[in-house]
Amino acid sequence: MVCYLITQYILNTSVYPREPHPLKELRHLTENHPRSYMAISADEGQLLNMLLKLMNAKNTMEIGVYTGYSLLTTALALPDDGKILAMDINREYYDIGFPIIEKAGVAHKIDFREGPALPVLDQLVSDEKNHGSFDFIFVDADKNNYLNYHKRVIELVKVGGVIGYDNTLWYGTVVESPNDEPPSSDDDIIRIFRDAVRELNKMLVVDKRIEICQLPVGDGITLCRRLA
Ligand code: SAH
Ligand code: CA
C-alpha cells in the first residue's frame, strides 16, 4: 500500500506534468486495451529517457514493443539520426500506437520487425560487424526466453553499453516462497514466468561480463552495463 501511494505521488508530482504529449496520448490510448498492464509505467519511461540521454545512445534495440510506449520514449530520447531495431510477434499491437509515433515525427528512427526475436538476434550475431554495435538494448518480451536473449544481446551491446531487462520483479511474485505454488498448468504464465525471472536474476548477479543495478521502478528493471 505504502509503495503504491509513493508511486502515485511520484507519478503525479514529477512524471505526468513532464510527460511529453505524444506519450500521454499513447498511454491513454493503451489504457483501454485489455493488455494495458504490459506497457511500462510512465516513471519507468522517464528513467529510460534520462538514461538514454546520459549515455548519448544512438543505436538501440527493443525486444517486445506492444503498443509502443517504451519504443516512443526511446525514439523521443534519441537524436534525429538515432535508430531502434524493434521486434514483436504481434504487429496489431504496434499498429495501435503507430499513428501517434508517426505524428510525433520519430517513425524514421524505427525499424520494426514482426516475428519472434530469437531468429533476428541469431542473424545479427552471425555477422561479426554487429558485435558491440548497440548502445542500449531493452528486453521486454517472453520472460522464459530471457536467458536465450542474454546469450545473444551480450554480444551485440557494446562494452560500456547497457542492456535493460524489464519485469525483473514479476509482479512481486519473485518473493513468493520458491517451493510455494508451482505452475498449475502449462498456461500458468504468472508462475512459469516467475520461475524464469528468478533464474534470470540468479544468472545476472554472477555474470562477470556485466555490472548490474536492479531498480524497483515499474515492475522492476535490471540495468546491465557490459564490462568486457
Ligand atoms: N515494451 C512494451 C511492452 C511489451 S509487452 C511497452 O512498454 O509498452 C511484451 C511484448 O512481447 C508483447 O507485445 C508480445 O507480443 C511480445 N512478444 C512475446 N513473445 C515474443 C517473441 N518471442 N519475440 C518478440 N516479441 C515477443
Ligand atoms: Ca514490461
Short mmCIF file of N, CA and C in Angstrom, two decimals, residues 27 30-41 44 66-67 69 93 140 143 166-167 170-171 189-190 193 218-219:
data_model
loop_
_atom_site.label_atom_id
_atom_site.label_comp_id
_atom_site.label_asym_id
_atom_site.label_seq_id
_atom_site.Cartn_x
_atom_site.Cartn_y
_atom_site.Cartn_z
N ARG A 27 -0.35 6.59 -23.86
CA ARG A 27 -0.70 5.93 -22.58
C ARG A 27 -2.22 5.88 -22.43
N THR A 30 -3.69 3.34 -24.81
CA THR A 30 -3.38 1.96 -24.40
C THR A 30 -4.20 1.53 -23.18
N GLU A 31 -4.57 2.51 -22.35
CA GLU A 31 -5.31 2.21 -21.11
C GLU A 31 -6.56 1.37 -21.35
N ASN A 32 -7.19 1.56 -22.50
CA ASN A 32 -8.44 0.84 -22.78
C ASN A 32 -8.21 -0.53 -23.41
N HIS A 33 -6.94 -0.85 -23.68
CA HIS A 33 -6.64 -2.15 -24.30
C HIS A 33 -6.62 -3.23 -23.21
N PRO A 34 -7.15 -4.44 -23.52
CA PRO A 34 -7.20 -5.49 -22.48
C PRO A 34 -5.84 -5.87 -21.89
N ARG A 35 -4.76 -5.62 -22.61
CA ARG A 35 -3.43 -5.99 -22.08
C ARG A 35 -2.63 -4.76 -21.63
N SER A 36 -3.34 -3.70 -21.24
CA SER A 36 -2.64 -2.43 -20.95
C SER A 36 -1.58 -2.59 -19.85
N TYR A 37 -1.74 -3.59 -18.99
CA TYR A 37 -0.75 -3.82 -17.92
C TYR A 37 0.64 -4.13 -18.48
N MET A 38 0.71 -4.48 -19.78
CA MET A 38 2.02 -4.85 -20.34
C MET A 38 2.93 -3.65 -20.61
N ALA A 39 2.34 -2.48 -20.74
CA ALA A 39 3.16 -1.30 -21.05
C ALA A 39 4.00 -0.89 -19.84
N ILE A 40 5.18 -0.36 -20.07
CA ILE A 40 5.97 0.15 -18.95
C ILE A 40 5.22 1.33 -18.33
N SER A 41 5.51 1.60 -17.06
CA SER A 41 4.88 2.73 -16.38
C SER A 41 5.55 4.03 -16.83
N GLU A 44 8.90 4.71 -15.29
CA GLU A 44 9.97 3.93 -15.92
C GLU A 44 10.36 4.56 -17.26
N TYR A 66 4.72 -4.13 -27.96
CA TYR A 66 3.30 -3.93 -27.61
C TYR A 66 2.79 -2.67 -28.35
N THR A 67 2.10 -1.74 -27.68
CA THR A 67 1.58 -0.58 -28.42
C THR A 67 2.63 0.53 -28.58
N TYR A 69 4.81 2.19 -26.01
CA TYR A 69 5.14 3.26 -25.05
C TYR A 69 6.65 3.37 -24.83
N TYR A 93 -0.61 -4.98 -32.27
CA TYR A 93 -0.38 -4.09 -31.12
C TYR A 93 0.37 -2.84 -31.58
N ASP A 140 11.97 -6.83 -23.22
CA ASP A 140 10.67 -6.78 -22.54
C ASP A 140 9.66 -7.69 -23.25
N LYS A 143 9.30 -13.81 -21.02
CA LYS A 143 10.30 -13.90 -19.94
C LYS A 143 11.04 -15.25 -19.95
N ASP A 166 13.34 -5.89 -18.40
CA ASP A 166 12.15 -5.39 -17.71
C ASP A 166 11.42 -6.53 -16.99
N ASN A 167 10.67 -6.13 -15.99
CA ASN A 167 9.82 -7.04 -15.19
C ASN A 167 10.64 -8.00 -14.34
N TRP A 170 8.62 -9.26 -11.51
CA TRP A 170 7.45 -10.03 -11.96
C TRP A 170 6.26 -9.95 -10.98
N TYR A 171 5.70 -8.77 -10.93
CA TYR A 171 4.51 -8.50 -10.11
C TYR A 171 4.70 -8.92 -8.64
N ILE A 189 1.05 -18.65 -16.71
CA ILE A 189 2.12 -17.75 -17.13
C ILE A 189 2.75 -17.01 -15.95
N ILE A 190 1.92 -16.62 -14.99
CA ILE A 190 2.46 -15.87 -13.86
C ILE A 190 3.56 -16.69 -13.17
N PHE A 193 6.61 -17.69 -15.67
CA PHE A 193 7.48 -16.54 -15.86
C PHE A 193 8.17 -16.14 -14.55
N GLY A 218 8.56 0.63 -11.83
CA GLY A 218 7.61 -0.17 -12.61
C GLY A 218 7.50 -1.55 -11.97
N ASP A 219 7.70 -2.58 -12.77
CA ASP A 219 7.67 -3.95 -12.25
C ASP A 219 9.09 -4.48 -12.05
#
